mmCIF file of C-alpha atoms in Angstrom:
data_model
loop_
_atom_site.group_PDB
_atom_site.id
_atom_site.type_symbol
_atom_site.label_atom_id
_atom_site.label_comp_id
_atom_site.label_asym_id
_atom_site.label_seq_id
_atom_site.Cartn_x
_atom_site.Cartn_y
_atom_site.Cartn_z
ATOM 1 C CA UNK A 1 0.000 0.000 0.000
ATOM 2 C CA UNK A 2 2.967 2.614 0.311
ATOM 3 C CA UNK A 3 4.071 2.346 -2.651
ATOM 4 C CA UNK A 4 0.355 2.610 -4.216
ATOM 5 C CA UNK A 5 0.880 6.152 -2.066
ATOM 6 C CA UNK A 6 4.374 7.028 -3.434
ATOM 7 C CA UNK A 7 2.890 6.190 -7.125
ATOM 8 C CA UNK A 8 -0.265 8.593 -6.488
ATOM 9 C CA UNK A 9 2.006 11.383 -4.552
ATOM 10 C CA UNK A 10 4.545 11.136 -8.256
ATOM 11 C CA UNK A 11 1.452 11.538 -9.913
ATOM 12 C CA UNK A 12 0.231 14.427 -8.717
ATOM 13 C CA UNK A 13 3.729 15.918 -8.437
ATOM 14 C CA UNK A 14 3.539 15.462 -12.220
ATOM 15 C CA UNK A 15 0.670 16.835 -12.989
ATOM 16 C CA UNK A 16 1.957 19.764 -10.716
ATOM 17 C CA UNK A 17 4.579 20.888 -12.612
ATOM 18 C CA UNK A 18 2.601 19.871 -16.232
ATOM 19 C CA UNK A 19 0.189 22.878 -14.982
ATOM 20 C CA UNK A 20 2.626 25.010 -13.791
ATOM 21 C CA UNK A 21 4.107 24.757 -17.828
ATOM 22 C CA UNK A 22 1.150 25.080 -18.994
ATOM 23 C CA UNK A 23 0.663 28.371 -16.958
ATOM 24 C CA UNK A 24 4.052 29.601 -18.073
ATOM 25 C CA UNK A 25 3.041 29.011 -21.927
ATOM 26 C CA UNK A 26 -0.115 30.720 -21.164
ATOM 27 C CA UNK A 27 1.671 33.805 -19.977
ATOM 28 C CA UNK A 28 3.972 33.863 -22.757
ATOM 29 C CA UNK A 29 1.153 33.479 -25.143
ATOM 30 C CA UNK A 30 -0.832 36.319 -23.408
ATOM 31 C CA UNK A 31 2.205 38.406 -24.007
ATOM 32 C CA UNK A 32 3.373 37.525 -27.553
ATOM 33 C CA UNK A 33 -0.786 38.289 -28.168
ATOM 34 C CA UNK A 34 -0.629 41.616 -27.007
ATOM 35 C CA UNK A 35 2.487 42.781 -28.754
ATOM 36 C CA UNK A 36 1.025 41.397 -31.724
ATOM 37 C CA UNK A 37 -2.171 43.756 -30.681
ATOM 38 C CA UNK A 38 -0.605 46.678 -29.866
ATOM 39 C CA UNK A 39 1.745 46.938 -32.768
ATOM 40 C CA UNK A 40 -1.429 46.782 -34.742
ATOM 41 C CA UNK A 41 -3.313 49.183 -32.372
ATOM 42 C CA UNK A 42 -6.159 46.575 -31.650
ATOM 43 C CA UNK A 43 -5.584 46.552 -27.849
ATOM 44 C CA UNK A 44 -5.596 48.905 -24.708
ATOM 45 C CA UNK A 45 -2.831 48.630 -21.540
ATOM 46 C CA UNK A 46 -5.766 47.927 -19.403
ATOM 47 C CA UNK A 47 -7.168 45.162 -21.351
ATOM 48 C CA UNK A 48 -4.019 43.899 -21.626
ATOM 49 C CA UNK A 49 -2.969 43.944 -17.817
ATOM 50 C CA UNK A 50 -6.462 42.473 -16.648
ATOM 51 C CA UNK A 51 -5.453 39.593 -19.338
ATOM 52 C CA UNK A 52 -1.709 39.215 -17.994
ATOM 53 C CA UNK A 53 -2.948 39.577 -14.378
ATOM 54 C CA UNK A 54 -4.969 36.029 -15.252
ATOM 55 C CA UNK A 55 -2.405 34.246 -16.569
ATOM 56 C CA UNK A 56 0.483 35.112 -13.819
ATOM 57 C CA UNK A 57 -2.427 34.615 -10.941
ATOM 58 C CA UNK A 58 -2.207 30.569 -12.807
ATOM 59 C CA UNK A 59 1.257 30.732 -13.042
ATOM 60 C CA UNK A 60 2.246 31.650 -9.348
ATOM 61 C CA UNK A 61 -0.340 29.287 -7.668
ATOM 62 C CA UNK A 62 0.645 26.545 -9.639
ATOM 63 C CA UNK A 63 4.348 27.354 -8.425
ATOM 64 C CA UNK A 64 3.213 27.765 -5.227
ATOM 65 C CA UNK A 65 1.725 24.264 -5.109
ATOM 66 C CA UNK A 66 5.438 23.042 -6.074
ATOM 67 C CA UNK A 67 6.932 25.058 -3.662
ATOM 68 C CA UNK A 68 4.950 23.717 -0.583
ATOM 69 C CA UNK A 69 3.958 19.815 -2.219
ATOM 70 C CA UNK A 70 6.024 17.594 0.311
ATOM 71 C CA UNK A 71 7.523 14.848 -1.289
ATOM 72 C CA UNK A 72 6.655 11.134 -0.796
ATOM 73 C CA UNK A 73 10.172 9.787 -0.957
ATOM 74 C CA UNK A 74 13.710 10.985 -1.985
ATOM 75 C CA UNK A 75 13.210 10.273 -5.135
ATOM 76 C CA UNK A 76 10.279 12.906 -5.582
ATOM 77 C CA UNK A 77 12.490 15.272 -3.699
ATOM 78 C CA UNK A 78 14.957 15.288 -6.172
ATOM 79 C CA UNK A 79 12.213 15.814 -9.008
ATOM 80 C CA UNK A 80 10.997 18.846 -7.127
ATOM 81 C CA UNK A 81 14.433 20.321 -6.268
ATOM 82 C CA UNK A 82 15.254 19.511 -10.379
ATOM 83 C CA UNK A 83 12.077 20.770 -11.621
ATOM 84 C CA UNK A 84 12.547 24.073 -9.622
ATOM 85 C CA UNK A 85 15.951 24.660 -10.373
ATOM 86 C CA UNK A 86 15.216 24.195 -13.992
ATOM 87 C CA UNK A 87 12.513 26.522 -14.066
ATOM 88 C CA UNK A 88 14.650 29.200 -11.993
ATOM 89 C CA UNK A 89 17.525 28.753 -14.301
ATOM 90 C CA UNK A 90 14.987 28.683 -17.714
ATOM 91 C CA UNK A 91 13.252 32.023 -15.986
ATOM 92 C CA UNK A 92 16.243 33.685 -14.531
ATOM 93 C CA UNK A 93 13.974 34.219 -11.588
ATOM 94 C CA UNK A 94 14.561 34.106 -7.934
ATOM 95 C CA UNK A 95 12.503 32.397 -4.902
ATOM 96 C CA UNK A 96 11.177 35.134 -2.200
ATOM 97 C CA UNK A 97 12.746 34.001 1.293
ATOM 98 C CA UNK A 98 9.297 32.268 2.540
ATOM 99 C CA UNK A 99 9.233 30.155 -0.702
ATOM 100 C CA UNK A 100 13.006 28.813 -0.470
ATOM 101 C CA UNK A 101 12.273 28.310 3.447
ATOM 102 C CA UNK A 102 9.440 25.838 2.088
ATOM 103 C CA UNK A 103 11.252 24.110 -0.245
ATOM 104 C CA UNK A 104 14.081 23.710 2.195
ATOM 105 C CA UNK A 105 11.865 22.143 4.439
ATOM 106 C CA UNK A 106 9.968 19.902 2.287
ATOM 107 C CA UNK A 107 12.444 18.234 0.679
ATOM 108 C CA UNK A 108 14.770 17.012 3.762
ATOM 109 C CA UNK A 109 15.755 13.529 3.438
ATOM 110 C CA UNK A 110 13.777 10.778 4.275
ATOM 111 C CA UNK A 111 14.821 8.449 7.219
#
């Protein structure tokens, strides 16, 4: 039966950070849009920030649900410290503080 759990728990770490793509696409898609838009003059800043405010609200809570997701097993932990890295590198982005405290935390070796 724990290893039915670890399967599940890989699962939905998958599907995770399949969303959390998916959210990143959508906000690079929502951006190439608009400059397509306003080079043509068929769009207004405010239409476009309500429509970029969307897509980033997807993007951070999906990250967010990496960030905190506690891995199953060392295995996952790896995934999730890989996956993050990746996307930091990919995004030259940063973690605030409270996020890199979580991951810390949730990815401590198993005993």
């Amino acid at each position: 039966m724990t290893e039915n759990f670890g399967m599940e728990a890989a699962v939905s770490l998958e599907a995770m950070m399949e969303r959390h793509i998916a959210a990143l696409w959508a906000t690079s898609d929502a951006v190439r849009e608009w400059d397509e838009r306003r080079a043509a003059g068929g769009v207004s800043n405010v239409v476009y920030a309500n429509a970029l405010l969307e897509v980033t609200k997807e993007e951070e809570a999906t990250r967010l649900r990496i960030v905190n997701h506690r891995p199953c097993n060392d295995q996952q932990g790896w995934q999730k410290l890989t996956y993050l890295a990746a996307y930091l590198f990919a995004t030259r982005g940063s973690l605030k503080p409270e996020e890199m405290d979580a991951v810390l935390s949730t990815t401590e070796p198993m005993e």
